[in-house]
XYZ file of C-alpha atoms in Angstrom:
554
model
C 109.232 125.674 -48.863
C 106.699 127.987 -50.841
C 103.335 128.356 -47.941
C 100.283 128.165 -50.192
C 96.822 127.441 -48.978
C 97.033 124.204 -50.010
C 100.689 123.025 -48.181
C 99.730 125.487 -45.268
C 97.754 123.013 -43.233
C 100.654 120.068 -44.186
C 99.620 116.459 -44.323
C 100.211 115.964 -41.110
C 98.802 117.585 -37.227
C 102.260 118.301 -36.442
C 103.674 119.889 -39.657
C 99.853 121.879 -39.594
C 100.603 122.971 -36.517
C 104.042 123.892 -37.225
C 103.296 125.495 -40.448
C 100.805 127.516 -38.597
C 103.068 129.178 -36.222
C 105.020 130.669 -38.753
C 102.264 131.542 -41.358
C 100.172 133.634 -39.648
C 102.732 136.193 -40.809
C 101.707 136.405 -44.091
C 99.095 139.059 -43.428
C 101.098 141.848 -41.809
C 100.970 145.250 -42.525
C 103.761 145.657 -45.002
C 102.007 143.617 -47.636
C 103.318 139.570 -46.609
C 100.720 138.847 -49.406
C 103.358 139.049 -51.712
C 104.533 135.370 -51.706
C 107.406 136.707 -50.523
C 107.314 133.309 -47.914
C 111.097 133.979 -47.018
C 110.597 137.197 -45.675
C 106.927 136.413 -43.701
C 108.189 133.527 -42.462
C 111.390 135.367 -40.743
C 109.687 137.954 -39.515
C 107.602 135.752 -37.528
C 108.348 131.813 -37.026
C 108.772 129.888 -33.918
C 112.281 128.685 -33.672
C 112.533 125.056 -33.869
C 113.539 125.312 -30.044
C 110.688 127.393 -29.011
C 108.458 124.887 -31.750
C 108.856 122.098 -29.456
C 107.538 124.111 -26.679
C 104.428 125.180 -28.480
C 101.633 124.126 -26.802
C 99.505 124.929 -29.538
C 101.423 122.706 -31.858
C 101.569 119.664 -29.209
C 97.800 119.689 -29.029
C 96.999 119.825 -33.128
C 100.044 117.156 -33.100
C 97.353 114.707 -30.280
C 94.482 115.213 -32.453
C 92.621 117.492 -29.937
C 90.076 119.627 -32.577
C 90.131 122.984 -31.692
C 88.733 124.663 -34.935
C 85.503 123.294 -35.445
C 83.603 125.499 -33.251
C 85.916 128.162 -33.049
C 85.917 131.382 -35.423
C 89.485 131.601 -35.554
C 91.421 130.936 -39.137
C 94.622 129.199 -39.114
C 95.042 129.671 -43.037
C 96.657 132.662 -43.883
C 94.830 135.821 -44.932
C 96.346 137.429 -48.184
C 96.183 141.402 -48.272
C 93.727 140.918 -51.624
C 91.452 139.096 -49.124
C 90.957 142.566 -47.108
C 87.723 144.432 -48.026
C 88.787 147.046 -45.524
C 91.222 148.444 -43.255
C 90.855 150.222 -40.182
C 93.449 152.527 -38.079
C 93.524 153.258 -34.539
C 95.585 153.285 -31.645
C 93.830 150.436 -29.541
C 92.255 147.408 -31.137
C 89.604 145.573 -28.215
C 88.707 142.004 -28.873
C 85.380 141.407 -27.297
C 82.554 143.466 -25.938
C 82.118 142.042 -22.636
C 82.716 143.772 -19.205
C 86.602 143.655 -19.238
C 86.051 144.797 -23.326
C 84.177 147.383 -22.171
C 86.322 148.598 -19.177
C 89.658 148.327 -21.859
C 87.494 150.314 -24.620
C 86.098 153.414 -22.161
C 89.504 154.011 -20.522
C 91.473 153.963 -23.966
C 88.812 156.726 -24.459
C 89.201 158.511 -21.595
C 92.882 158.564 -21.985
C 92.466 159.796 -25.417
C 93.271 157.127 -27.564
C 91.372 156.122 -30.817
C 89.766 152.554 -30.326
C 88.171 150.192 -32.262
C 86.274 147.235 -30.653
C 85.288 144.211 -32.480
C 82.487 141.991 -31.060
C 81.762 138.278 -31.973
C 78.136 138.981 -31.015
C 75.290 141.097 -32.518
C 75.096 142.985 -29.016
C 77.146 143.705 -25.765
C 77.770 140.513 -23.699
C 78.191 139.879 -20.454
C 76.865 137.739 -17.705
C 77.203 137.837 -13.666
C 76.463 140.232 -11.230
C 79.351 141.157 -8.477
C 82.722 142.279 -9.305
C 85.379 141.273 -6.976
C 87.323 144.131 -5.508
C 89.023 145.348 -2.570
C 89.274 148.454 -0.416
C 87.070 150.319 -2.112
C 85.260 153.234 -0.588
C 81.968 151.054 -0.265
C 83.905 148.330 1.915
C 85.554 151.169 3.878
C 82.276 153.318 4.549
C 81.141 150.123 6.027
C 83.992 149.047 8.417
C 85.085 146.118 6.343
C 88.732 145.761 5.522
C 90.213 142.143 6.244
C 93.742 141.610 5.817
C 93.211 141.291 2.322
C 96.911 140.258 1.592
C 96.161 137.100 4.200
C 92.744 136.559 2.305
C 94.967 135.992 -1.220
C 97.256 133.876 0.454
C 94.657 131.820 1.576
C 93.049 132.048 -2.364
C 96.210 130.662 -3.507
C 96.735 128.189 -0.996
C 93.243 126.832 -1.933
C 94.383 126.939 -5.408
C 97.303 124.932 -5.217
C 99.742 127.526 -4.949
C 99.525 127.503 -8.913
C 98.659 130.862 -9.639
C 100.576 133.766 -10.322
C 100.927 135.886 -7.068
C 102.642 139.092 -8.874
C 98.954 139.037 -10.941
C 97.058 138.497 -7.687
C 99.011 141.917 -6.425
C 97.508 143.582 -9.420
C 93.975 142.986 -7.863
C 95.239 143.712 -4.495
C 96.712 146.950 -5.589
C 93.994 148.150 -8.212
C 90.670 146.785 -7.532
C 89.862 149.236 -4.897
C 90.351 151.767 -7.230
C 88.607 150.112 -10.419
C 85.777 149.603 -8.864
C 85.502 153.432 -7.284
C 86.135 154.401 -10.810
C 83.038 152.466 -11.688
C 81.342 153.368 -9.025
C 81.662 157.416 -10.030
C 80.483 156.806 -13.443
C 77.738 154.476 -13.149
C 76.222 154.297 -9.358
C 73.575 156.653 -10.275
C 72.455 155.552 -13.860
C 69.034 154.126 -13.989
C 68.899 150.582 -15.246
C 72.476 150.055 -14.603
C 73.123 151.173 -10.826
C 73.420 151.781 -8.168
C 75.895 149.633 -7.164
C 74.511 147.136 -4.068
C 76.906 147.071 -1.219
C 78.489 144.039 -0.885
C 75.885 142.068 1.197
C 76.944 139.805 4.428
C 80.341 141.595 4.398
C 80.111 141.475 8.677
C 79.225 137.475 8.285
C 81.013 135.636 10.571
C 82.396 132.288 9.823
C 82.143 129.159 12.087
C 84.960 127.178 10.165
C 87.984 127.732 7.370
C 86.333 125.011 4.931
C 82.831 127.008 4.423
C 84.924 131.165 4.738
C 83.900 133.388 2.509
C 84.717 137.130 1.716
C 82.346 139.119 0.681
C 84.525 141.389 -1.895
C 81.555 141.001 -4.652
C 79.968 144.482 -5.520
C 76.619 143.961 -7.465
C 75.265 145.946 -9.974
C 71.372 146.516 -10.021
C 70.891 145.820 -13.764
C 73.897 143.005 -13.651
C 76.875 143.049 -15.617
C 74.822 142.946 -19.133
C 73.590 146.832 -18.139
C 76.847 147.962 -16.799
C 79.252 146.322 -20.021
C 76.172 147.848 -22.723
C 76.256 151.286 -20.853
C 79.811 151.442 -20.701
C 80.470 151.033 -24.353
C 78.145 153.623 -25.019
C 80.144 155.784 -23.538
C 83.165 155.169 -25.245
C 80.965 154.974 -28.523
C 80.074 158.721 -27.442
C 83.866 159.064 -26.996
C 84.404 157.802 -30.695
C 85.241 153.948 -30.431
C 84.511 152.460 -33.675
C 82.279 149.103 -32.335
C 82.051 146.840 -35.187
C 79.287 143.932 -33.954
C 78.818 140.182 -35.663
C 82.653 140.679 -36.328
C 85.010 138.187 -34.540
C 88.732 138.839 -34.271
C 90.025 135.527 -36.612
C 93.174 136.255 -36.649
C 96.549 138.599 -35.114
C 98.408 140.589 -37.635
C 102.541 140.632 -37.020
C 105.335 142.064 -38.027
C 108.730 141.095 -37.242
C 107.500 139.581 -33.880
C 105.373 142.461 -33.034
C 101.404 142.329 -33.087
C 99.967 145.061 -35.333
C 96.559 144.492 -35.270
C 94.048 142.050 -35.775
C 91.616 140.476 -38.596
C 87.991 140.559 -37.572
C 85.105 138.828 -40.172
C 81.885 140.160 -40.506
C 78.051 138.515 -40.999
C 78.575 138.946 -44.344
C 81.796 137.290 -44.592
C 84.168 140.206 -45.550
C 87.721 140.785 -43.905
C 88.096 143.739 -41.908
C 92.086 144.504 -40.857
C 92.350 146.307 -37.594
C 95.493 147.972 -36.843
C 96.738 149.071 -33.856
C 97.930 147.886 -30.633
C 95.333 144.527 -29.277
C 93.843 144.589 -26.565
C 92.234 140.502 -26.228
C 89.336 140.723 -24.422
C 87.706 137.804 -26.465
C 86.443 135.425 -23.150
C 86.609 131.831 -22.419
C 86.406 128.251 -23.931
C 83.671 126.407 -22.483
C 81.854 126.139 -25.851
C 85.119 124.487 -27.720
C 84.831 121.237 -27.138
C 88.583 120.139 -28.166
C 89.762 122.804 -25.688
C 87.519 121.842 -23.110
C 88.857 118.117 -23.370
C 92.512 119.247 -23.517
C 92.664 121.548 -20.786
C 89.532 120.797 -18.631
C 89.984 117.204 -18.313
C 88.667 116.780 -14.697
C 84.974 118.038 -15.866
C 84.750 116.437 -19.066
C 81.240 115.219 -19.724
C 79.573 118.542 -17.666
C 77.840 120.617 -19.815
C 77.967 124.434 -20.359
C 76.235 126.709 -18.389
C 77.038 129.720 -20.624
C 73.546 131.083 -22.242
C 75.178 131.340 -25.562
C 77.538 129.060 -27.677
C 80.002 131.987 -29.046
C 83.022 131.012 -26.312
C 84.911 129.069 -28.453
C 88.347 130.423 -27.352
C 88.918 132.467 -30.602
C 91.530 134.612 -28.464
C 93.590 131.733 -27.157
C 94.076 130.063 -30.766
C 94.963 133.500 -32.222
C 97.192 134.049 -29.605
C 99.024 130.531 -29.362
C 99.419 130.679 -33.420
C 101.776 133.509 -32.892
C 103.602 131.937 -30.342
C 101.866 133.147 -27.145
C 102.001 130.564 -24.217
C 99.413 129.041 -23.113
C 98.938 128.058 -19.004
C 99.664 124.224 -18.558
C 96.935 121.836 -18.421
C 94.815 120.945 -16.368
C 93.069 124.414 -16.112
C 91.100 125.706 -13.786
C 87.652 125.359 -13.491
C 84.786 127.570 -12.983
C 81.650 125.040 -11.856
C 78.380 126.042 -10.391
C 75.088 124.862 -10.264
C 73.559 127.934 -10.909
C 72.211 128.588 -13.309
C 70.953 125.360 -13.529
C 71.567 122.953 -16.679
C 69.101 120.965 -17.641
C 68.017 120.496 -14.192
C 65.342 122.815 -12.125
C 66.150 126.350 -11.132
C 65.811 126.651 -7.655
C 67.538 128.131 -4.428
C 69.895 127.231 -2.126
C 72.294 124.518 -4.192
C 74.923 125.219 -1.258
C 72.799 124.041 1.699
C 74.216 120.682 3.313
C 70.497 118.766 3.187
C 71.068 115.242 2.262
C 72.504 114.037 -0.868
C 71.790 111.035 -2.828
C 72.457 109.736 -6.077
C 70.311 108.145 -9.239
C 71.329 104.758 -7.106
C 69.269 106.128 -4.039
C 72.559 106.020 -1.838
C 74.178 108.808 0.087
C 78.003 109.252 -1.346
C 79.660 112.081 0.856
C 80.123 114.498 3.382
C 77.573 117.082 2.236
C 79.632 120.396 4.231
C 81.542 121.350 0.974
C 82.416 124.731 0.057
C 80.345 125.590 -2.920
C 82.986 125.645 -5.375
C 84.533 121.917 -4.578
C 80.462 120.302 -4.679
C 80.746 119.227 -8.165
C 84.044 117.138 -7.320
C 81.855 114.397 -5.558
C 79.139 114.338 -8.466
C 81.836 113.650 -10.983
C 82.147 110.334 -8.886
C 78.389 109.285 -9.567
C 76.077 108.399 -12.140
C 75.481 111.114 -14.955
C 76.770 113.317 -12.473
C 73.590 114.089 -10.344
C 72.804 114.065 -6.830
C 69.808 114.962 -5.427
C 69.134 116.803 -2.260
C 66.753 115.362 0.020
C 65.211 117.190 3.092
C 61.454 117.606 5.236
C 59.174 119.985 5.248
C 60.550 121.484 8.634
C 62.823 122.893 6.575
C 61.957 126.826 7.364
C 62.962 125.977 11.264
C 66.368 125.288 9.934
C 67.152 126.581 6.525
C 68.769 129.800 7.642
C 70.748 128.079 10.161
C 72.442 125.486 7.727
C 76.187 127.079 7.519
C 77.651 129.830 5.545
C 79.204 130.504 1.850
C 78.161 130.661 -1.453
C 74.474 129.699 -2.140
C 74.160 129.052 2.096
C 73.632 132.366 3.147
C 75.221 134.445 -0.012
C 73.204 135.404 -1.047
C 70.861 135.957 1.919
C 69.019 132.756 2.835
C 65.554 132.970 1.388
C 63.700 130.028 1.348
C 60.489 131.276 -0.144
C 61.772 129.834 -3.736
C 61.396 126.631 -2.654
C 57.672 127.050 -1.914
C 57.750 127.927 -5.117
C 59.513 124.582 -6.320
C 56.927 122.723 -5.063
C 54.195 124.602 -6.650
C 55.617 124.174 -10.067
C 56.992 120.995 -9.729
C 60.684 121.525 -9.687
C 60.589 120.621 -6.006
C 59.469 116.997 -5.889
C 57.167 116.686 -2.976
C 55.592 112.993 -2.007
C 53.530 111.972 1.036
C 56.092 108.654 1.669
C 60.093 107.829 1.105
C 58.849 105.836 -1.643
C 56.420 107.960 -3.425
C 59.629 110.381 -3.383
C 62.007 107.676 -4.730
C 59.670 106.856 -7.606
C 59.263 110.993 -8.559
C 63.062 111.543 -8.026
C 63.370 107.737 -10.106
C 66.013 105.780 -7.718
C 65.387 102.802 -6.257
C 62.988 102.696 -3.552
C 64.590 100.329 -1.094
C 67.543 102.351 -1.595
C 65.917 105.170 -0.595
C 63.962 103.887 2.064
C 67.762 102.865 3.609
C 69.468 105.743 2.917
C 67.039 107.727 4.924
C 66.421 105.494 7.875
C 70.634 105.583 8.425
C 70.421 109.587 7.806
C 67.784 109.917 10.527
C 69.743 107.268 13.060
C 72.971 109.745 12.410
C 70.926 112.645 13.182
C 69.368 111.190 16.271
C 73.042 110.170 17.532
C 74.207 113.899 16.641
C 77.441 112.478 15.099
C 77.736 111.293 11.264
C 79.446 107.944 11.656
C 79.737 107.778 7.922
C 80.820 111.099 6.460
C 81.744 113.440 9.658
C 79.969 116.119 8.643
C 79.274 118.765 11.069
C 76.525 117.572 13.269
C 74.802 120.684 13.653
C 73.426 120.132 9.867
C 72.018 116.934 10.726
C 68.614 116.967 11.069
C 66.137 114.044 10.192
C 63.935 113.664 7.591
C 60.728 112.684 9.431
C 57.956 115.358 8.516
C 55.654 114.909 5.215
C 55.755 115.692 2.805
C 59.176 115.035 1.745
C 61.117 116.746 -0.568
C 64.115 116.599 -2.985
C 65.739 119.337 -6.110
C 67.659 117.732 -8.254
C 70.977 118.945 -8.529
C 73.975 118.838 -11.852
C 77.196 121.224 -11.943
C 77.912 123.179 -15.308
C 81.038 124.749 -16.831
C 80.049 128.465 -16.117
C 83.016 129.496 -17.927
C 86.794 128.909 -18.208
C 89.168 130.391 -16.249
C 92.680 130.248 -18.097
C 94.312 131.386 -21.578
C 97.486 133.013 -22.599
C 100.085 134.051 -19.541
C 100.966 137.446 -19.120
C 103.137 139.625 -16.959
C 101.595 141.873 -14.309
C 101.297 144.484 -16.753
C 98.710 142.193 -18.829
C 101.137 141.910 -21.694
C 100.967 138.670 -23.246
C 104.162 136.221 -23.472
C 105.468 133.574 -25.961
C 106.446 130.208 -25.033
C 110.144 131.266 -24.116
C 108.745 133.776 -21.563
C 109.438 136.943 -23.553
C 106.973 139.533 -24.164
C 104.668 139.706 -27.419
C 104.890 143.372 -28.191
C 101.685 145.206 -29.205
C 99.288 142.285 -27.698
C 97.644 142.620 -23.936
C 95.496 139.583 -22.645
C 92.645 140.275 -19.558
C 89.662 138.164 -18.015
C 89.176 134.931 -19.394
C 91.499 134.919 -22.111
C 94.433 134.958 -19.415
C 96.483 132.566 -18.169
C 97.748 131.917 -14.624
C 96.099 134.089 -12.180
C 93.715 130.889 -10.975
C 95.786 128.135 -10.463
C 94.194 124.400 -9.061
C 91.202 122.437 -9.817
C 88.659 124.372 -9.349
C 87.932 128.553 -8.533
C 88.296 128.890 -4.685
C 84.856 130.529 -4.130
C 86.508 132.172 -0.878
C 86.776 135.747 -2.851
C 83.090 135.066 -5.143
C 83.437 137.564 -8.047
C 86.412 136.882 -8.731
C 86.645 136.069 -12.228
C 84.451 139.678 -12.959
C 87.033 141.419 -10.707
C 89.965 139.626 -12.566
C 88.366 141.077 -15.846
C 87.540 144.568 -15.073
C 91.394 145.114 -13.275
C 93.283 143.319 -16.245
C 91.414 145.170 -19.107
C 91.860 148.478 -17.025
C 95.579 147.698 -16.432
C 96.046 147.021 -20.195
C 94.331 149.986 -21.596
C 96.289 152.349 -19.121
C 99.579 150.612 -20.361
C 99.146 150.494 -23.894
C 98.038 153.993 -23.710
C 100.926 154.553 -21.842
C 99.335 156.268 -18.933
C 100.410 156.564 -15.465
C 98.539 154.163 -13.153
């Protein structure tokens, strides 16, 4: 069969799908624009055996829309198409902090790069990278049994992820992060780096542990990413901004390069080894609903729209293997979505939902909240608490948005000034600001406080030392709703970040990091036991990729 734009997409999902795994050929560097289809297609198709293992091909074959939002092209681009073509040895895909990382250490290990960026600047959100034994932590006494503290990470994560890619962070963290630390620490606006804070915090109980492996950057990861790729831009990367990757160039099974587009809608061919460093899905809905089924319905609580999962639908058009669904998620409630900005979404106050009623044990790590809110109307919950709360707020348990970061309850002073605390004089006043049912309300209290004055929580068993009644005017209550931060899972790779097709074999020329990979965060939800962790998983996989495909010893 001839491919043609017209046939290419077929008349059905499944044949589209199909035809799509082996087209993507057509633009490879040896001129597939030809028409010669016989020789594009063999250079590159999925086997029929390895078809009916193609993940991307299942989902297009369900109906699941993954285009729509995305900037990836499934047709085939023809050579006459190209308005330009570009040579270097290393090809990044994405801008962000593991783009960045990838870019400067092709760079420093002499490579020519060229970086194409979906977005008209540098992007990059977050503040702590994940690492461990780095000089900081050992300067200040702290160095857990970090093999024990993974085990535990992938215990909490269902024993799903990859534990050879966890011993990449065990093994090269330390030593990413010193390297950041020696270039950066001192730069105004971007450092210095903050030592990781709490990292002596002791921990009452296994449910609410934390380790404190995040290193923050004074002008957050936005500062550090921008500076970084000035540096290799001073080193000679060729950035090219507003230009999304749409689509991986092959040859005979081997990535060449990549196709970016740019604001003015011309084709740009990129060749060299890739480096995908393109980010997550959470703005493609199709991919959110395929993979993310557990959360469907929360919103995203990504500042921009661009994370459409470009990378992941180039990659799985060649052939590269996507992790299994259900994917992991990344959910927080901060920052907020839709709901009021304020502090301490981790403290285990009272929580109610839009029917005035209490619903669960409140003493939840930080990462599993959102679990019980997906249980209750327009998934909300509100926490309700007294104005004694400065005699106990510091004392309310540990973890993520407890008491890291450092319990500071001055923003909630704040709240109440502005309005995004609700405040009343009575239960009912409250219930009518907070709009649940008064009676409700009224009851759901007046248990709370009998459980408190007991000191044991008949109905939930939380931990009685974070029971304390809600008795002192005026009365007060945030309202709470989890987001989609990001997603946490793409294409699976080995340990050396090299990206693999659905028979397990290795996609030459093509190395996945951060987001865009698959299988390093297995489960439900991110185990918020190592916080960071997604920014540590970035900056060690993009490093580990640009050191391999440069070839360099590390």
């Amino acid at each position: 069969m001839e491919l043609t734009r017209r046939n290419f997409l077929g008349a059905s999902a499944l044949a589209a799908a199909g035809i799509a795994a082996a087209g993507l050929t057509s633009c490879g560097p040896s001129g597939g624009s030809s028409g010669d289809s016989s020789s594009s297609s063999s250079s590159n198709a999925t086997s029929a055996e390895s078809a009916g293992k193609n993940e991307f091909i299942d989902a297009q074959a369900q109906g699941y829309d993954f285009y729509s939002t995305s900037a990836f092209e499934p047709d085939p681009i023809a050579d006459d198409a190209i308005a330009e073509t570009v040579e270097s040895d290393i090809v990044v895909v994405g801008a962000g902090i593991g783009g960045a990382v990838a870019a400067l250490t092709a760079i420093q290990n002499g490579a020519t790069v060229t970086v194409l960026q979906k977005e008209a600047t540098v992007l990059s959100h977050g503040w702590g990278i994940a690492a461990c034994n780095s000089k900081v932590q050992k300067e200040e006494g702290y160095e857990p049994d970090w093999r024990a503290v993974l085990n535990e990470w992938a215990r909490l994560g269902e024993n799903r992820g990859d534990y050879r890619l966890f011993g990449t962070w065990l093994t090269y963290s330390g030593e990413t992060i010193d390297w950041l630390y020696d270039l950066a620490h001192e730069v105004e606006g971007v450092g210095p780096m903050i030592t990781p804070p709490g990292m002596k915090t002791k921990y009452t109980d296994a449910w609410t542990q934390t380790y404190s492996a995040a290193h923050g950057w004074t002008g957050e990861m936005g500062a550090l990413a921008t500076w970084l790729i000035e540096q290799a831009v001073e080193g000679g990367a060729d950035v090219r901004y507003s230009t999304p990757g749409v689509q991986l160039v092959t040859e005979n099974g081997k990535v060449t390069g990549v196709i970016g587009k740019d604001a003015d809608g011309n084709y740009i061919k990129c060749m060299g080894t890739v480096i995908m460093s393109a980010g997550d899905f959470g703005n493609n809905p199709g991919m959110r609903a395929r993979y993310l089924p557990h959360v469907e319905g929360l919103p995203s609580a990504y500042s921009v729209t661009s994370n459409t999962g470009d990378g992941q639908l180039m990659m799985m058009a060649i052939g590269g293997k996507m992790q299994d669904a259900p994917h992991c998620s990344n959910i927080h409630y901060d920052p907020p979505v839709g709901v009021p900005n304020v502090c301490g979404s981790g403290v285990p106050w009272l929580f109610v939902n839009l029917n005035g009623e209490r619903f669960s044990n409140e003493d939840v790590n930080y990462g599993q909240l959102y679990a019980q809110d997906m249980l209750q109307p327009e998934y909300i919950h509100y926490q309700v608490f007294d104005s004694d709360y400065p005699d106990y707020y510091a004392n309310m348990g540990h973890g993520m948005m407890r008491d890291e970061p450092s319990p500071d309850y001055s923003g909630i002073a704040v709240g109440i000034e502005n309005g995004d605390v609700l405040s009343a004089d009575t239960i009912e006043e409250l219930a009518d600001k907070m709009g649940v049912p008064a009676d409700a309300l009224s009851a759901t209290v007046e248990r709370y406080n009998e459980l408190a004055e007991k000191g044991v929580d008949e109905d939930f068993g939380k931990n009685p030392d974070y029971l304390h009644p809600i008795v002192t005017a005026p009365f007060l209550a945030i309202k709470r709703r989890p987001g989609v931060l990001c997603t946490l899972n793409g294409v699976i790779t080995n340990p050396d970040m090299q990206a693999l097709d659905n028979d397990g074999n290795v996609i030459e020329g093509l190395y996945v990091t951060g987001n865009c990979q698959g299988n390093w965060f297995g489960g439900l939800e991110h185990p918020m036991i190592i916080p960071g962790m997604s920014l540590g998983r970035a900056v060690v996989t993009a490093r580990i990729a640009a050191m391999r495909a440069c070839g360099a010893e590390y």
